[in-house]
Short mmCIF file of C-alpha atoms in Angstrom, two decimals:
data_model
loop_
_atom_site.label_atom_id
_atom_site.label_comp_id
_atom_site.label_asym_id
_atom_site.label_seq_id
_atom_site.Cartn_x
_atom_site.Cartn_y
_atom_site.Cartn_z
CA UNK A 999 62.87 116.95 228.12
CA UNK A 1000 64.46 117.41 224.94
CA UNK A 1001 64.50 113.55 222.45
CA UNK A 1002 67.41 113.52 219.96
CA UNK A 1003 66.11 111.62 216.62
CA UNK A 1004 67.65 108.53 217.56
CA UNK A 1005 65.59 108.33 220.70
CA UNK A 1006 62.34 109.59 218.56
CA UNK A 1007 62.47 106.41 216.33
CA UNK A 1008 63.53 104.29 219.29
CA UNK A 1009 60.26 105.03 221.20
CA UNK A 1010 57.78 104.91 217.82
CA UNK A 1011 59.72 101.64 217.25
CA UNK A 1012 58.38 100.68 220.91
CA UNK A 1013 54.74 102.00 219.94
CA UNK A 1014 54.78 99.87 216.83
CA UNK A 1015 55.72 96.95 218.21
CA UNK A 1016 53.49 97.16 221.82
CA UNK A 1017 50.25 97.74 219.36
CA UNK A 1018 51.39 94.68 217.07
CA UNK A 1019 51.65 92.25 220.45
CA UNK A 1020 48.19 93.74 221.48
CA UNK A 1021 46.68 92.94 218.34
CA UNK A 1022 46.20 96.75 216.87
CA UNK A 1023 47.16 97.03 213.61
CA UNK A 1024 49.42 99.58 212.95
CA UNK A 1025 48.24 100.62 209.50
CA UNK A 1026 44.93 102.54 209.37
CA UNK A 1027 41.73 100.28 208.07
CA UNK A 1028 40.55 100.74 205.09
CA UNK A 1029 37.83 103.03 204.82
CA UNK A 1030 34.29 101.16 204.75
CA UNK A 1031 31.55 102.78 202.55
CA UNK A 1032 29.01 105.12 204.19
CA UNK A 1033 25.32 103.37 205.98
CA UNK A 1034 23.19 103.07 203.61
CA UNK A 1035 25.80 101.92 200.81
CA UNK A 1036 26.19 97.88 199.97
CA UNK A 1037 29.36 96.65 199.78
CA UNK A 1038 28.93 95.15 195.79
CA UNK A 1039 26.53 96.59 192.95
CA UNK A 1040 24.97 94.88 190.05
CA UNK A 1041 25.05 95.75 186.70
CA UNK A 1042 23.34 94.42 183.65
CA UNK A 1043 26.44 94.12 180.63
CA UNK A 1044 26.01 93.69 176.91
CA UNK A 1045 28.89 91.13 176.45
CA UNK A 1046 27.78 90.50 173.03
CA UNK A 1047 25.07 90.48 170.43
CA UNK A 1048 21.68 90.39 172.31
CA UNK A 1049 22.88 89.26 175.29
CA UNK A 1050 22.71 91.09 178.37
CA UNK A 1051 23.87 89.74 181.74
CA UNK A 1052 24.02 90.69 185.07
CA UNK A 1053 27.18 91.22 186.62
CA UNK A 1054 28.34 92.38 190.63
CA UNK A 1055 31.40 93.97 191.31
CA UNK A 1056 32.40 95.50 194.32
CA UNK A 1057 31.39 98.89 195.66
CA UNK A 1058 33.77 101.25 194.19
CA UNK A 1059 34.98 104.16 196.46
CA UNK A 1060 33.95 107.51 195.76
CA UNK A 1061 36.48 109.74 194.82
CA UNK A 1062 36.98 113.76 196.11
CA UNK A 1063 35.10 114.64 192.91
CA UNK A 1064 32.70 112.07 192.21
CA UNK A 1065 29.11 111.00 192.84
CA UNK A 1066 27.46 107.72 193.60
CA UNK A 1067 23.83 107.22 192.80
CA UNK A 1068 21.18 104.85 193.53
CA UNK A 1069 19.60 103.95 190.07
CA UNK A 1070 16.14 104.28 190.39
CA UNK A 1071 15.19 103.96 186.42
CA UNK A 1072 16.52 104.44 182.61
CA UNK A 1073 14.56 104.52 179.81
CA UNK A 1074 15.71 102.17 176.64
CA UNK A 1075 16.51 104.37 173.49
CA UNK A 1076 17.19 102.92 170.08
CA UNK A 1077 21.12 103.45 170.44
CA UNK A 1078 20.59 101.01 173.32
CA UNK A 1079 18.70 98.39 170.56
CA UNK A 1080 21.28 98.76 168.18
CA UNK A 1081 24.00 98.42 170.41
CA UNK A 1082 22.22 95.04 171.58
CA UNK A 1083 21.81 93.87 168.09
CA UNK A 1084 25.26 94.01 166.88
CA UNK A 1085 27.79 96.94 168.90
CA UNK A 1086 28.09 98.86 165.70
CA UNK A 1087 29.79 101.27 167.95
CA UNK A 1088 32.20 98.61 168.80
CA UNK A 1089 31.67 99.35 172.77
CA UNK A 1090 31.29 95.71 174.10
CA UNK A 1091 31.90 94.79 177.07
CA UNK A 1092 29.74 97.86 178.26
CA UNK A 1093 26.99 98.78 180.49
CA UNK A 1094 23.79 100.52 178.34
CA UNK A 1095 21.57 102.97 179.61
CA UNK A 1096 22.00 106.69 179.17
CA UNK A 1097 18.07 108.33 179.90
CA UNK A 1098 18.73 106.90 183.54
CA UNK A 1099 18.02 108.97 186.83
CA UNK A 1100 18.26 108.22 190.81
CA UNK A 1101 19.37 109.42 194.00
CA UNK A 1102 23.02 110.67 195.21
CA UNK A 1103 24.30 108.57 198.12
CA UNK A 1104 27.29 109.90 198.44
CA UNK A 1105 29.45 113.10 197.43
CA UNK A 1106 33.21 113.83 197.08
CA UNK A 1107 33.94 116.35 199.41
CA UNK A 1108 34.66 118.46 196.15
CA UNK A 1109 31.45 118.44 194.87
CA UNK A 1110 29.01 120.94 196.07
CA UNK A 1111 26.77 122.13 193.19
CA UNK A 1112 24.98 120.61 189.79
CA UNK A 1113 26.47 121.59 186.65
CA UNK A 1114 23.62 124.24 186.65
CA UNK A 1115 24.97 125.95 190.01
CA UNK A 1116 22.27 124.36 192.16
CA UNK A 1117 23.82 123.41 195.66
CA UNK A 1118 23.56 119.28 195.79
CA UNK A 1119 23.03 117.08 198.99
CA UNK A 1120 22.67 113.13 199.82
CA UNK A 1121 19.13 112.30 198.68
CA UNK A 1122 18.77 114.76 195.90
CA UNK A 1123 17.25 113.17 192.71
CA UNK A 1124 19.82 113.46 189.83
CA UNK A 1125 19.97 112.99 185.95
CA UNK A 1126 22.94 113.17 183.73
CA UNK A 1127 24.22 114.58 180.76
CA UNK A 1128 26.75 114.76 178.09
CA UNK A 1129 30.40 114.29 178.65
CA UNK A 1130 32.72 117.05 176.62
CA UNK A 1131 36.48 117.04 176.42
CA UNK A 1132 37.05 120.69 177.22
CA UNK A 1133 40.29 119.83 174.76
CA UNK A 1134 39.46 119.48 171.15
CA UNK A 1135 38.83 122.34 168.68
CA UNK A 1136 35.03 122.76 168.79
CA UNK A 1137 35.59 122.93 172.91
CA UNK A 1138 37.78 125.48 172.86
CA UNK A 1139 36.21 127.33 169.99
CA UNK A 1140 32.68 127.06 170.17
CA UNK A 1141 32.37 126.36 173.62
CA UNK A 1142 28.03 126.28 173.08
CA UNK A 1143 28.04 123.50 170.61
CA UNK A 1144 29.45 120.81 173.29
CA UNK A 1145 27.55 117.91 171.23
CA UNK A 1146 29.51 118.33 168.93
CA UNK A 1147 32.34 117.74 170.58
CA UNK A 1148 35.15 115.47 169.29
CA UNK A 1149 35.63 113.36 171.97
CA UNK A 1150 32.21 113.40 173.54
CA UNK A 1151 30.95 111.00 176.00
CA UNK A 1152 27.67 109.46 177.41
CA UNK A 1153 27.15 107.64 180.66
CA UNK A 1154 25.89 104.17 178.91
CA UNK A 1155 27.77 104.15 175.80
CA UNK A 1156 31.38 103.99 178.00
CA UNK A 1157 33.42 100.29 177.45
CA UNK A 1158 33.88 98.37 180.63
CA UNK A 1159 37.49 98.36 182.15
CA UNK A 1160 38.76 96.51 185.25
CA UNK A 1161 38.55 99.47 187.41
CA UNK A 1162 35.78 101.50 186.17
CA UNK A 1163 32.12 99.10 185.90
CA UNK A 1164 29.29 101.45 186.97
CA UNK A 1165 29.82 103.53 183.42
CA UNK A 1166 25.82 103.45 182.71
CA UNK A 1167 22.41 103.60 184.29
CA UNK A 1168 21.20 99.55 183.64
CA UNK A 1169 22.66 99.24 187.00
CA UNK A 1170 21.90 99.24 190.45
CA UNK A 1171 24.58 102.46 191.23
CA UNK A 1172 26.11 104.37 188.78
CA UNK A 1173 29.53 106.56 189.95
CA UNK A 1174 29.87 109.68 188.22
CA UNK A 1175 33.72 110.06 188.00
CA UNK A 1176 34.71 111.21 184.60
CA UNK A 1177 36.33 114.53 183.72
CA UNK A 1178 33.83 116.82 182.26
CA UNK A 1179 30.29 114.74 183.30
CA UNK A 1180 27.16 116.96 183.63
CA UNK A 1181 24.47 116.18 185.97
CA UNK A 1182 21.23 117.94 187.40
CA UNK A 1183 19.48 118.04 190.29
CA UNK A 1184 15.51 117.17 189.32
CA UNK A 1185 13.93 117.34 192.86
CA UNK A 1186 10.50 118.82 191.98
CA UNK A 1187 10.32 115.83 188.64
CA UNK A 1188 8.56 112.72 189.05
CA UNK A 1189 10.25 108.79 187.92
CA UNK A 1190 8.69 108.83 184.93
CA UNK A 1191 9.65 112.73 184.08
CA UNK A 1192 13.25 111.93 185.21
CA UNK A 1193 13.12 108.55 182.82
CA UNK A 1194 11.69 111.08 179.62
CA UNK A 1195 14.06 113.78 180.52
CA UNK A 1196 17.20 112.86 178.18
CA UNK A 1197 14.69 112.00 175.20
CA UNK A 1198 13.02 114.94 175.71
CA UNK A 1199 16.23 117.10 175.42
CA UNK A 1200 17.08 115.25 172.39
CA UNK A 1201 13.25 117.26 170.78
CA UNK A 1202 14.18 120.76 172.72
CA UNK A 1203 17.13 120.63 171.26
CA UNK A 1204 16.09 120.04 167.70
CA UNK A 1205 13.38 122.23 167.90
CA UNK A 1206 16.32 124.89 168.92
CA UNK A 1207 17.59 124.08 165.95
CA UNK A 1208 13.99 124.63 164.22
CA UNK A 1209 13.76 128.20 165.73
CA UNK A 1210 17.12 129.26 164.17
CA UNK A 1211 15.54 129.11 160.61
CA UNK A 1212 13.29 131.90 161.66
CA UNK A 1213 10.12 129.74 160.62
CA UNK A 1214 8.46 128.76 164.02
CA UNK A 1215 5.99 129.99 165.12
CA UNK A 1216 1.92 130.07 166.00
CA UNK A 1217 0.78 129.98 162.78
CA UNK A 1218 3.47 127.30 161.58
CA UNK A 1219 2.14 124.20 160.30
CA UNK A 1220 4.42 121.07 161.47
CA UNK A 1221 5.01 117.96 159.90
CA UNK A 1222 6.47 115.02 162.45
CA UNK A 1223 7.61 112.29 160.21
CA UNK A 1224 7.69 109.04 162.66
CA UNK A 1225 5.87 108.46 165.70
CA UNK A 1226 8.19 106.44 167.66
CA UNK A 1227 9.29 107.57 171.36
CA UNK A 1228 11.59 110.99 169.50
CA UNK A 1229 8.64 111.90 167.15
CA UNK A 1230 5.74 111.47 169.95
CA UNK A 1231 8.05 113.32 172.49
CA UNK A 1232 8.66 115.96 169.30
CA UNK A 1233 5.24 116.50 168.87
CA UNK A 1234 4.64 117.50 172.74
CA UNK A 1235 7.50 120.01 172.55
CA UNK A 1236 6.09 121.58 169.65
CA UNK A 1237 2.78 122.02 171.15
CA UNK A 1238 4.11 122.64 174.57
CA UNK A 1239 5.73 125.59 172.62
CA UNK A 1240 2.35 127.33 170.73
CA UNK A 1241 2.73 125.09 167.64
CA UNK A 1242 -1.03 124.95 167.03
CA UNK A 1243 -1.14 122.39 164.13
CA UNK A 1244 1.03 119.83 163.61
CA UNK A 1245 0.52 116.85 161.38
CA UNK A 1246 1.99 113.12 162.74
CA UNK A 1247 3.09 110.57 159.82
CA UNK A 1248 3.06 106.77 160.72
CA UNK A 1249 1.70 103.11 159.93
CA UNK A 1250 0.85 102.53 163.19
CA UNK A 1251 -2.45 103.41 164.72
CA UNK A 1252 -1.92 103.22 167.86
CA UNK A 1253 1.18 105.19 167.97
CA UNK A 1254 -1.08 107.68 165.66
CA UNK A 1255 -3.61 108.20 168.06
CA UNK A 1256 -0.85 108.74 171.24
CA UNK A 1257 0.06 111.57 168.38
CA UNK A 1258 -3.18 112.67 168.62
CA UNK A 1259 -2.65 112.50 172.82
CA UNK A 1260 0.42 114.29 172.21
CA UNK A 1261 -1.05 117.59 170.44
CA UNK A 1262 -1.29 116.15 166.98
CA UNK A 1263 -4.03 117.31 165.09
CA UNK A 1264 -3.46 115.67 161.24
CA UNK A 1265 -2.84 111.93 161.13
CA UNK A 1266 -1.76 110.48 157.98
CA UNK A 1267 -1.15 106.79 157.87
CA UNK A 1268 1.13 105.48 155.42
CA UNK A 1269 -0.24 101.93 155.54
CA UNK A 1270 -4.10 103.76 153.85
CA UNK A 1271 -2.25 106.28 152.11
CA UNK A 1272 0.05 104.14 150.36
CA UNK A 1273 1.71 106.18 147.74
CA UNK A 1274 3.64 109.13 148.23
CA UNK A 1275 1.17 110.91 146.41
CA UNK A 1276 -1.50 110.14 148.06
CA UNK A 1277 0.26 110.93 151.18
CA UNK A 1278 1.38 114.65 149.62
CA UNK A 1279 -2.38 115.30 148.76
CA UNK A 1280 -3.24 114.56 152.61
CA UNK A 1281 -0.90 117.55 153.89
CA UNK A 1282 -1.49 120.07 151.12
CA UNK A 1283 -4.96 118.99 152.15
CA UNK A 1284 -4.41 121.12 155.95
CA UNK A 1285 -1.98 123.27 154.60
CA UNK A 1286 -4.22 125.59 152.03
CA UNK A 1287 -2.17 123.39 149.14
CA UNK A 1288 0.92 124.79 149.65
CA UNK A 1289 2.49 121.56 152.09
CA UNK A 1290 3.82 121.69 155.63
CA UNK A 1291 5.68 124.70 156.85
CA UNK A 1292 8.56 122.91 158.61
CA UNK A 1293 9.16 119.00 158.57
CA UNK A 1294 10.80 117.64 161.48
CA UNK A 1295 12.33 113.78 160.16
CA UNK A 1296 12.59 111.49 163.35
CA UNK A 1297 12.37 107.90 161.50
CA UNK A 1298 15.89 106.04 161.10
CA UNK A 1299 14.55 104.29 157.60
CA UNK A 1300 15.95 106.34 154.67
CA UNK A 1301 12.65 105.55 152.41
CA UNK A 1302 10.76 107.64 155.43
CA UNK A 1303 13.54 110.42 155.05
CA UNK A 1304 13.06 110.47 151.70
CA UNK A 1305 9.69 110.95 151.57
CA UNK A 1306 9.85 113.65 154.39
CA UNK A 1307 11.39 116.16 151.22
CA UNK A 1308 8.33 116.38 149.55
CA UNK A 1309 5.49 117.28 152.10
CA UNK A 1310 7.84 120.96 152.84
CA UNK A 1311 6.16 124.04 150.97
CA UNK A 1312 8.40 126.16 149.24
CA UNK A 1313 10.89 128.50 151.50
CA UNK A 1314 9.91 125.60 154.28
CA UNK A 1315 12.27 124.30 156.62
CA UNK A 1316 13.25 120.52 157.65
CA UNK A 1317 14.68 119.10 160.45
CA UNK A 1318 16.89 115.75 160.16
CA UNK A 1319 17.23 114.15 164.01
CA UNK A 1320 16.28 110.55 162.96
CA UNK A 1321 19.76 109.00 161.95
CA UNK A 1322 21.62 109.04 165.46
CA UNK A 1323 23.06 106.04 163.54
CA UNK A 1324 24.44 104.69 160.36
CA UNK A 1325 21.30 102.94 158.91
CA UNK A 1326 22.32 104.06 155.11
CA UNK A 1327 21.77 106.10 152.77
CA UNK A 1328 18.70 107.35 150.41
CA UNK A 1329 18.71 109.27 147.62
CA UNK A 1330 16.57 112.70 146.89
CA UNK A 1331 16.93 115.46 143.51
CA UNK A 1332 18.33 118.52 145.18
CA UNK A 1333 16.46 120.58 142.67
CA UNK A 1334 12.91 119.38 143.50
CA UNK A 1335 13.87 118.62 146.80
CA UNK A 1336 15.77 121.77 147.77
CA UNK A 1337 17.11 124.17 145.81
CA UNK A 1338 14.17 124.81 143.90
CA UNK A 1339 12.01 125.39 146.98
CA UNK A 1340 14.50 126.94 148.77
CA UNK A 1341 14.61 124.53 151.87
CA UNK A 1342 15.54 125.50 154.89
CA UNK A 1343 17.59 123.12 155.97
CA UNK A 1344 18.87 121.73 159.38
CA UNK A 1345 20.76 118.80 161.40
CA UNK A 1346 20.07 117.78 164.86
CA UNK A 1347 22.42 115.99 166.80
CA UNK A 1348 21.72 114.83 170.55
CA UNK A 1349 22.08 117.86 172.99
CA UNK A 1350 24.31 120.13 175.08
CA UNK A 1351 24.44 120.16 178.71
CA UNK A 1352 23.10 123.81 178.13
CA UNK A 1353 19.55 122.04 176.62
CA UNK A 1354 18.98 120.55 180.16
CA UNK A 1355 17.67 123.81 181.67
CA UNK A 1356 15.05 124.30 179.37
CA UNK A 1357 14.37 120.73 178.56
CA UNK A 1358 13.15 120.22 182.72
CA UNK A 1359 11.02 123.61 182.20
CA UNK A 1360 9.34 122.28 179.17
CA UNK A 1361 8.65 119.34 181.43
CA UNK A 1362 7.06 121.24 183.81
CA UNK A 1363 5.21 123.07 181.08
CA UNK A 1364 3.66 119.69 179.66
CA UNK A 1365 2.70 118.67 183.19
CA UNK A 1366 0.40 122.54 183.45
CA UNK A 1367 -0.97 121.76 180.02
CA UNK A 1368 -1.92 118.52 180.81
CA UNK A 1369 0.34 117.01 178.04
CA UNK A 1370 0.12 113.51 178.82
CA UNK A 1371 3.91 112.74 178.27
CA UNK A 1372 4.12 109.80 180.81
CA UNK A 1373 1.55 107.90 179.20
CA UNK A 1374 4.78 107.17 176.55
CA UNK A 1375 5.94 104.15 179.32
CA UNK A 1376 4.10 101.54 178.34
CA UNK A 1377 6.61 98.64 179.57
CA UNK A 1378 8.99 98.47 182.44
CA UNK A 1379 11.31 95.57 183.57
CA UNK A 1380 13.99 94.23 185.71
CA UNK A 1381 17.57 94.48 185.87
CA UNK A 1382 17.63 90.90 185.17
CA UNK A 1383 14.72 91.05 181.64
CA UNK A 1384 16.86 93.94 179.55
CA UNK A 1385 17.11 90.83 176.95
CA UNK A 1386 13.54 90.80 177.06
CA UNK A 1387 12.99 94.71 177.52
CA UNK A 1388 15.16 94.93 173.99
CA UNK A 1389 13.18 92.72 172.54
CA UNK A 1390 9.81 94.08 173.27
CA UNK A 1391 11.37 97.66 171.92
CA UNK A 1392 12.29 95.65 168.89
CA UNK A 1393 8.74 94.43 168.20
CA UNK A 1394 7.26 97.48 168.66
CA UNK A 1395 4.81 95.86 171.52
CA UNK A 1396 4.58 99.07 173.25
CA UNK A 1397 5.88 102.80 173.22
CA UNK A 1398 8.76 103.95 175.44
CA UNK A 1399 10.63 100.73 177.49
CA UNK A 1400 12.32 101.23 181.22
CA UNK A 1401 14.14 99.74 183.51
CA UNK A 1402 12.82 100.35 186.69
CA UNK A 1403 15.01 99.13 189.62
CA UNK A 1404 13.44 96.85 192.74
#
C-alpha cells in the first residue's frame, strides 16, 4: 500500500499522540552516565588567596573525544603554593593540581590510543601532560620544543568556567576534553611513581638540556644547588643516568641526607659553611680545585642562583630550572661569572609531551637501582585539608606533599 505524505504525518501525528496518552515520552531520555560513574564530582577550588574549598558540580558528559578519570592522587608543586598564596598567574577561580594520575572510566568513542600510540581501555591507569596549541609559531615551526609553546596549557593551571569544572587533578574526576591534551597510559607504575612522574619529567628534561652542552657524562662532577622536591628528584636522574659524583647544596639536613638517599655523594650545608667562600673551597675541595663540572640551579631564591655561578670550573656548564616563576631578579659579573670561564650555559623550562617516554623509563630505572624515589612523599591529605597540605609545603615540614583521594 502506497502512503502519500499527507497520510505519513497523519499516522506519526497518531503515534505521537497515542504514546503521550500512555505516558511515553516522545523525546528520547537523556543519556545517564555509565555504572560505575556518580552523578556529581567534587573538586577542591582556589577562590582566592589561601583558600581552597570544595566544590560539587554535576557529572559532566563525556564527549566523542574525551576522557573521564577517577583521581586517585596529585602531588603539590610550588606553582600550586604560589598560586595559593596570591594567583600571580591571575587564574582564580581554578582547580590546582597538575602531577595528578588515576584511572579512565570512560572513553569517547574517538579515543582509542595514548598520545604515545598505546591502545587505551576503561581501567587503565593514566597521567597527563602538556597542552600545545598546534597554532602559534614555535608549533608549527619547531614542532619538538612544544613547552615552549605560546599558548601552552596544563591540566591544573586552567580558570574555572560555567561549563568546564574538572580542569585539574585536586578533584575527585578530572575530564580530559581540551584540544591538544597529552596523556599516558602508566599501567606497570605504582601511586606514588604516577604522583612523581610530572616532577620527574620536569629533571629528564633539564638534564636533556644538560646533555646538549656535550659535558655529561661518567666522569662529570655535578653540582645540585637546592634540595627541595626538583633538586632531590634531579639528583636521582643524574645518578639514575651514570653521574657518579654529584655534590647537593642546602641548609637543611634532613633534606641533605635524602640527597645523600638520592645518589648524592658531597653535602655542603650553607647554614656551617656560611660564606660563599667557604662554600667554593668545599667543591674545589671534590673537584681536584678546579669546581664542579656542570651546576644544575633548582632553588627559586635569586641569592642561591647567584651563588650557583661561582662553584662552575672553567668551560663548565649550568643549568637554570629553578625560576618556573617570577621571584626577581639577582645580579652576577658576566666576566667572572661567564665569559671569562666560558660557561656553558642553559635554560630549562617544564617539559614536552615527548619527555614522558623517557621520564616513565627512568622511573623504572630508579626502581632496578633501588633509588629510593618514593621515600620523597612524606605527607598526604584529603580533598578537603589542601589549605592545610599548602601550608605544610610552605613550612617545609616534610618533602614532597599529595593529595591522595578516599
Amino acid at each position: 500500500m502506497e502512503l502519500n505524505a499527507s497520510q505519513v504525518e497523519s499516522i506519526v501525528r497518531d503515534v505521537l499522540a497515542q504514546m503521550t496518552a500512555s505516558g511515553v515520552s516522545a523525546v528520547p531520555a537523556a543519556s545517564t552516565a555509565p555504572a560505575g560513574i556518580p552523578k556529581t564530582a567534587k573538586v577542591a577550588m582556589l577562590t582566592g588567596p589561601k583558600n581552597i574549598e570544595v566544590k560539587e558540580y554535576p557529572m559532566p558528559a563525556v564527549g566523542d573525544n574525551d576522557i573521564l578519570v577517577k583521581v586517585e592522587g596529585c602531588g603539590v608543586c610550588g606553582t600550586d603554593v604560589h598560586e595559593w598564596k596570591g594567583d600571580p598567574f591571575g587564574l582564580a577561580p581554578v582547580v590546582l593540581g597538575h602531577e595528578g594520575t588515576g584511572e579512565i572510566l570512560a572513553l569517547g568513542k574517538n579515543v582509542k590510543c595514548d598520545t604515545a600510540g598505546k591502545p587505551l581501555k576503561v581501567g587503565d591507569k593514566i597521567v597527563t601532560s602538556v597542552i600545545s596549541c598546534g597554532e602559534c609559531k614555535i608549533c608549527r615551526m619547531h614542532p619538538d620544543k612544544t613547552n615552549l609553546c605560546d599558548k601552552q596549557g596544563i591540566f591544573g593551571l586552567i580558570s574555572d568556567s560555567e561549563d568546564k569544572h574538572l580542569n585539574g587533578w585536586f578533584a575527585s574526576h578530572l575530564l580530559i576534553s581540551a584540544k591538544g591534551a597529552t596523556y599516558f597510559e602508566v599501567n606497570d607504575l605504582d601511586l606514588k611513581e604516577r604522583m612523581l612522574l610530572e616532577l620527574a619529567c620536569v629533571c629528564v628534561h633539564a638534564y636533556n638540556r644538560a646533555n646538549s652542552t656535550g659535558l655529561m657524562n661518567f666522569n662529570t662532577k655535578v653540582l645540585v644547588q637546592g634540595c627541595g622536591p626538583v633538586g632531590l628528584v634531579q639528583i636521582a636522574v643524574l645518578r639514575a643516568a651514570g653521574i657518579n659524583h654529584i655534590i647537593a647544596v642546602d641548609g637543611n639536613p634532613k633534606r641533605l641526607e635524602m640527597a645523600k638517599k638520592m645518589g648524592a655523594k658531597t653535602i655542603v650545608n650553607f647554614r656551617e659553611a656560611t660564606t660563599l667562600e667557604a662554600r667554593i673551597e668545599a667543591v674545589k675541595a671534590v673537584t681536584e680545585g678546579l669546581g664542579a663540572d656542570f651546576a644544575f640551579q633548582c632553588t627559586g631564591a635569586p641569592a642561591a642562583a647567584s651563588d650557583a655561578y661561582s662553584y662552575i670550573r672553567r668551560g663548565g656548564g649550568f643549568c637554570e630550572m629553578g625560576f618556573f616563576v617570577n621571584n626577581g631578579e639577582f645580579s652576577i659579573n658576566p666576566h667572572f661569572a661567564m665569559c671569562n670561564k666560558e660557561i656553558n650555559l642553559v635554560g630549562s623550562w617544564d617539559y614536552s609531551a615527548e619527555d614522558y617516554p623517557t621520564t616513565i623509563a627512568f622511573l623504572r630505572q630508579a626502581r632496578e637501582m633501588n633509588i629510593p624515589i618514593k621515600e620523597l612523599i612524606t605527607h598526604s591529605f584529603p580533598l578537603d585539608q589542601m589549605n592545610k597540605a599548602m601550608e605544610v609545603n610552605v613550612a617545609q615540614e616534610g618533602i614532597k606533599i599529595c593529595y591522595v583521594a578516599d
